[in-house]
XYZ file of C-alpha atoms in Angstrom:
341
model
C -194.870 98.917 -14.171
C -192.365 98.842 -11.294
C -192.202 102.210 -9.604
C -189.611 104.793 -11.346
C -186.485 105.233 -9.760
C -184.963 107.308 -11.958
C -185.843 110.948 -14.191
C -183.863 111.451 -17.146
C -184.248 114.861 -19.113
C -183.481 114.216 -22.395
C -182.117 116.899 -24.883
C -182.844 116.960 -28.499
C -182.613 118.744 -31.958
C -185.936 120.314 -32.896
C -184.993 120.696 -36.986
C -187.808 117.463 -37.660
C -190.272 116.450 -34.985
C -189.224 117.624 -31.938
C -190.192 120.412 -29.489
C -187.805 120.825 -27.467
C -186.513 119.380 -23.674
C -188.158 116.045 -23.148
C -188.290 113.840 -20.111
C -188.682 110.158 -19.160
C -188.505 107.472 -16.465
C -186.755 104.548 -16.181
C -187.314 101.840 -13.267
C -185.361 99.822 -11.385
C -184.932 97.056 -13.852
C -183.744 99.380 -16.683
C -187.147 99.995 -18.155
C -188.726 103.048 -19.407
C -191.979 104.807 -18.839
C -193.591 107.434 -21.277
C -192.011 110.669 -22.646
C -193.255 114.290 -21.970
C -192.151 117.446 -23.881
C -191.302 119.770 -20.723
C -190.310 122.540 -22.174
C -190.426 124.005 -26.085
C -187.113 125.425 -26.707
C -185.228 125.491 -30.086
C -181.866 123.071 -30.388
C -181.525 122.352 -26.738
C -178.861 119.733 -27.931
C -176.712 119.889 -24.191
C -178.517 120.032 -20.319
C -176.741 120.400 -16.867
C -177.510 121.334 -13.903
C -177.213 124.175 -11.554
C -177.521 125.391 -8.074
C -177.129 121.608 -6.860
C -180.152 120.257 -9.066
C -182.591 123.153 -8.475
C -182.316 124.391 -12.178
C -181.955 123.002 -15.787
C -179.229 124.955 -18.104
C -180.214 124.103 -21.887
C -178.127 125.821 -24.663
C -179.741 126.782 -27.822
C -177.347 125.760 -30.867
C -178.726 128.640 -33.301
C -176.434 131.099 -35.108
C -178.934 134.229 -34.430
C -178.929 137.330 -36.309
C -176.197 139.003 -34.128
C -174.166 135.587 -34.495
C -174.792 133.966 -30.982
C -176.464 131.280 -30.047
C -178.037 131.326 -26.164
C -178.095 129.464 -22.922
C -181.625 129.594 -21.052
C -182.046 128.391 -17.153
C -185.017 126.891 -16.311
C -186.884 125.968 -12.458
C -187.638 122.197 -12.272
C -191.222 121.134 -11.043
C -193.591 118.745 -12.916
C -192.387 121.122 -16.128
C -189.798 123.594 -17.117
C -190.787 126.643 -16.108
C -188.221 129.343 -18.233
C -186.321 131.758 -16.239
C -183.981 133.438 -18.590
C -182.483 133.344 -21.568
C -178.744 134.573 -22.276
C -175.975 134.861 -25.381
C -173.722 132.280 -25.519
C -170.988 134.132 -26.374
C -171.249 132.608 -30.327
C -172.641 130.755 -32.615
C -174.195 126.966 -32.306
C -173.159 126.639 -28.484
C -173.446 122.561 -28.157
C -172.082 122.736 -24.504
C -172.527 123.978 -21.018
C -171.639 123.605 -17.628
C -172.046 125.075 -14.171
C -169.808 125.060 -10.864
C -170.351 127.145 -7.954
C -172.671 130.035 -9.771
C -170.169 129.989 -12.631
C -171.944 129.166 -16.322
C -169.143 128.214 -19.194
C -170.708 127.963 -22.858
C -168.408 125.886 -25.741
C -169.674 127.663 -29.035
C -168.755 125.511 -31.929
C -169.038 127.781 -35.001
C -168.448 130.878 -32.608
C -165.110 128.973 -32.062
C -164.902 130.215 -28.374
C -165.946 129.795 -24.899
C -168.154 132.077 -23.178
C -168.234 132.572 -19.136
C -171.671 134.036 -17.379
C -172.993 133.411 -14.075
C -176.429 131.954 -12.452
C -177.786 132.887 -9.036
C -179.709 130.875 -6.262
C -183.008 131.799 -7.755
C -181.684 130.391 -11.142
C -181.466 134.111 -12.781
C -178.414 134.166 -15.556
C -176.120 137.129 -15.665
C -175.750 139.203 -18.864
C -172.514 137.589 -20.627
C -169.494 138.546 -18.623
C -166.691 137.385 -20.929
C -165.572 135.671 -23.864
C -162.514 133.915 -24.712
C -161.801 133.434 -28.333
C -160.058 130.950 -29.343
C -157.440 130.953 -32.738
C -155.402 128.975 -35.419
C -156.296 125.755 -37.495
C -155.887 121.902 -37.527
C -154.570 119.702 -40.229
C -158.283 118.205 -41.373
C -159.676 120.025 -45.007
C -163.214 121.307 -43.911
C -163.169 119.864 -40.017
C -159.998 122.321 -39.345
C -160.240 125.432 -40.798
C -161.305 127.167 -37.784
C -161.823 127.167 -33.978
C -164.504 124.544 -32.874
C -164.730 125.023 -29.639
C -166.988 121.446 -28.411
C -166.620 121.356 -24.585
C -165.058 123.256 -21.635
C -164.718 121.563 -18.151
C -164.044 122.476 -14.690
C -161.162 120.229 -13.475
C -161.676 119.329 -10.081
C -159.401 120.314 -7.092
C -157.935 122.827 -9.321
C -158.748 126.378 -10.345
C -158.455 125.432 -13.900
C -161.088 124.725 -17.222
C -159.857 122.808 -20.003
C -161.796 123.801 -23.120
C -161.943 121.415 -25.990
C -161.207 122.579 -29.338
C -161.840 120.615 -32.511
C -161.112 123.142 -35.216
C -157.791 124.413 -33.419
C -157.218 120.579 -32.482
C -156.381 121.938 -28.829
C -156.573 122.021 -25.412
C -157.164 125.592 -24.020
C -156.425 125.475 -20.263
C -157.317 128.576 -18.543
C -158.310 130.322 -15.135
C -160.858 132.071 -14.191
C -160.615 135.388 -11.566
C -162.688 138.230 -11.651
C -165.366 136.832 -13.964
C -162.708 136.768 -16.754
C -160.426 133.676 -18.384
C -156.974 133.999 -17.777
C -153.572 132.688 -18.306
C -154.470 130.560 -21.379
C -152.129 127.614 -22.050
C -152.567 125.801 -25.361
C -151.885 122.008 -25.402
C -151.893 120.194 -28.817
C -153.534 117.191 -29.653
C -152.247 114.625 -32.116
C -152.712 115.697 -35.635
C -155.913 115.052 -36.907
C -156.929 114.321 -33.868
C -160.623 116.512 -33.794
C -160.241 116.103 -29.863
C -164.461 116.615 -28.828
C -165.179 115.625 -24.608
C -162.903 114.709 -21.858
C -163.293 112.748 -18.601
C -161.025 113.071 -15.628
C -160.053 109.910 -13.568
C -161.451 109.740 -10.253
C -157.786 110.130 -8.732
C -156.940 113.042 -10.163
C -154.074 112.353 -12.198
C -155.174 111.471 -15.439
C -157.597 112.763 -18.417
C -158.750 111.053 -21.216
C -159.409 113.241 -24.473
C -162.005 111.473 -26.857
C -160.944 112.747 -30.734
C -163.689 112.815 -33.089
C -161.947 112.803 -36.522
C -159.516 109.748 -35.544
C -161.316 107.882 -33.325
C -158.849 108.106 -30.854
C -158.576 108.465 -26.860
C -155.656 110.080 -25.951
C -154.316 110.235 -22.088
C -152.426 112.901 -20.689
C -151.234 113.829 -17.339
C -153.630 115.267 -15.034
C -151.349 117.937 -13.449
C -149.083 118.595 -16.644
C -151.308 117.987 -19.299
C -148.163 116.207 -21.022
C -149.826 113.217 -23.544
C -149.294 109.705 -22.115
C -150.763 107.555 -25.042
C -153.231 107.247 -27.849
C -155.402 104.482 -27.938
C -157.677 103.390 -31.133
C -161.836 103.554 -30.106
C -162.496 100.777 -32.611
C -162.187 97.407 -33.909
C -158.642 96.417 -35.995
C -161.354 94.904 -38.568
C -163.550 97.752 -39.198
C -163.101 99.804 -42.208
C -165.993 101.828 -42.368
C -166.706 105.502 -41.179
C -166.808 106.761 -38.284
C -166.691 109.377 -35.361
C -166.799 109.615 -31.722
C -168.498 111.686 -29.573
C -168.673 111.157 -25.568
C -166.713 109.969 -23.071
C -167.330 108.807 -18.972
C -165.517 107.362 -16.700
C -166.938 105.298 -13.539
C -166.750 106.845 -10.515
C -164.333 104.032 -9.094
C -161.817 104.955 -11.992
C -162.015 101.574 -13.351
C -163.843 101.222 -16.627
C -164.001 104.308 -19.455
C -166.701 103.726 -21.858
C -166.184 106.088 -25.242
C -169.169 106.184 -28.462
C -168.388 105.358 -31.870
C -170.851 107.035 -34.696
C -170.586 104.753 -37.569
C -169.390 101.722 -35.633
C -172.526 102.522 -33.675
C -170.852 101.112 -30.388
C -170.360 101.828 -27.110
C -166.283 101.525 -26.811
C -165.497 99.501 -22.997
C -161.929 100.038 -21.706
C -160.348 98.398 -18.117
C -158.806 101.149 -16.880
C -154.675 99.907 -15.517
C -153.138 101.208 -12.455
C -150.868 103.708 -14.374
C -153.846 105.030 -16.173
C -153.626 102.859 -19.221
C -156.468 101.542 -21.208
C -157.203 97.684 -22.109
C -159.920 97.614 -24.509
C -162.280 94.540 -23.447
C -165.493 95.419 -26.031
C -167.985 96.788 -27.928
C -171.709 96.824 -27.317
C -173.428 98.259 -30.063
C -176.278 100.676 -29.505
C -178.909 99.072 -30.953
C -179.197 102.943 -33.325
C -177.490 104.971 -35.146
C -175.382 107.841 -34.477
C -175.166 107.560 -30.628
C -173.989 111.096 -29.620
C -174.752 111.458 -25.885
C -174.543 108.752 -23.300
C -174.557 108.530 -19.801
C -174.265 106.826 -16.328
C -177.122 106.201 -13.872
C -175.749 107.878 -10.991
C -175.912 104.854 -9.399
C -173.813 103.259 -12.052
C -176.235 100.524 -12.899
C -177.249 101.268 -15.888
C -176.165 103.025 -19.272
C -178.361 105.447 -21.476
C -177.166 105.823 -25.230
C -179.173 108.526 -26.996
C -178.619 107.351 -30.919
C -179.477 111.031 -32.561
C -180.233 109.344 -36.598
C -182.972 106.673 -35.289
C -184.637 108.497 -32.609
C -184.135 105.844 -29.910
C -182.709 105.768 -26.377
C -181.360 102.541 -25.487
C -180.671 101.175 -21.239
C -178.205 98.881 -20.575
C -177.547 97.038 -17.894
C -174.311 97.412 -16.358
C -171.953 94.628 -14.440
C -169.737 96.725 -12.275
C -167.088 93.799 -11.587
C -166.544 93.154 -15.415
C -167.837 96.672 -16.619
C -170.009 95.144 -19.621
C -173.275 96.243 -20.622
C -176.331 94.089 -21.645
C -179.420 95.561 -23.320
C -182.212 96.153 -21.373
C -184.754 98.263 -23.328
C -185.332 100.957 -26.048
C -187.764 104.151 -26.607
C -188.486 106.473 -29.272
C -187.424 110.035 -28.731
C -187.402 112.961 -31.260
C -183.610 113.294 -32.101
C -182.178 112.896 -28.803
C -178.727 114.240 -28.284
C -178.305 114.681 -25.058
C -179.551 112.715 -21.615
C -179.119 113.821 -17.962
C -179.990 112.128 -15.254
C -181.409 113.891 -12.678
C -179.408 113.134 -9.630
């Protein structure tokens, strides 16, 4: 086998046969190598990283006996070696994220977003706040509550934009003083179920991907007015389905979205006023593909499909932006996958 050029931790749910935070390599050509547990953690279904690559941030999406799930930081080497474990702020936390020593949690059933900090050695704070979100969405039994799914620092800005399913909102907030302030509420279509977000390269744009309608809708980066709404999946299909992530390339010209269900990986040409021309759909070759990512190179596209225990690499053509399959794996319910950079 050709020398690895790329490590990919891999995130999973542990409720069948996994252990916890696995990892793999991929080569140059897009193939893969063997996968090692390297760490045993409950749930760790999202990674990042922290302190520019040093440490691992897993959340564990539990609902404990006080009602919180947790976040744990761990110090990379040939495993995971644990250095703490915090609360999330709520219950079943399925996101995190870390900028400049600052840790932000998304705590689904908790319905809020929780805010604690990480220092150089990789040690997390106690939880400093906690910003809970309110109100309802229009979908019986998706709706009914907050669902907070994401929060994201927007760049050049001192503003996070958390995601909110249940609420079907955008809360944009700042943070001073280790607290979330000035919360501004920005709502989504109805029915929407808006889930991830990715922000063009240029600033000026964001694309919301909406889990109940299998929408992406655009709105203006500086405003956060809505541009459009465009559909995720083919006219013709009539079946069901949800998405789930969302990633732009770093050149601002392709946005690539995943349909559960349709089992595809949505591929959009990106126009000059920050439009989106669908040009396919490559399906993933699984089912249920939750997470998916970028090499950071760009060359290649990982789809973790969560229901058949497979990652998937595909090839990517930068000039057109379509994928071609390259090769599968088996992985324990993979449902998240992080390249290491």
């Amino acid at each position: 086998m050709t020398k690895a050029v790329y490590s990919i931790y891999v995130g999973t749910y542990t409720d069948t046969d996994s252990k916890g935070i696995y990892k793999i390599t991929m080569n140059k050509s897009g193939k893969f190598g063997e996968l090692s547990l390297q760490a045993e953690t409950k749930n760790p279904s999202f990674l990042c990283f922290a302190n520019k690559g040093k440490n691992l941030l897993a959340i564990n999406e539990i609902n404990s006996l006080d009602g919180v799930g947790s976040v744990e930081s761990y110090k990379i080497g040939d495993q995971l070696e644990l250095i703490s474990r915090k609360s999330s702020g709520g219950a079943h936390p399925c996101f995190v994220t870390e900028k400049d020593g600052i840790v932000l949690t998304a705590n689904y059933t908790g319905g809020n977003t929780g805010l604690l900090r990480v220092d150089k050695k990789g040690n997390l704070s106690e939880l400093l706040d906690v910003n809970q979100h309110e109100g309802t969405g229009t979908v019986e039994g998706r709706q009914d509550a907050p669902h907070a799914h994401s929060i994201w620092f927007q760049s050049n800005k001192n503003r996070v934009i958390a995601v909110d399913l249940g609420t079907n909102e955008l809360w944009a907030s700042t943070i001073s003083d280790d607290k979330f302030n000035n919360a501004e509420r920005i709502a989504m279509p109805e029915g929407a179920g808006a889930r991830h977000l990715a922000f063009h390269p240029n600033g000026k744009f964001i694309y919301v991907i909406n889990e109940l309608s299998n929408t992406i809708t655009i709105l203006n980066g500086e405003s956060l007015q809505i541009i459009d709404n465009v559909n995720t999946l083919p006219k013709a299909f009539e079946g069901s389905s949800f998405t789930a992530d969302i990633h732009i390339s770093s050149n601002g010209k392709f946005l690539y979205g995943s349909n559960r269900g349709h089992n595809s990986i949505v591929i959009y040409a990106v126009l000059e006023d920050g439009g989106l021309e669908m040009i396919g759909h490559e399906p993933t070759r699984g089912d249920h593909p939750r997470n998916f990512s970028l090499s950071p190179d760009e060359k290649y596209l990982l789809v973790a499909n969560q229901k058949t225990n497979n990652l998937v690499s595909f090839k990517r053509n930068k000039k057109t932006g379509l994928l071609t399959f390259v090769d599968e794996v088996k992985a324990p319910k993979p449902v998240c996958v992080l390249f290491e950079q």
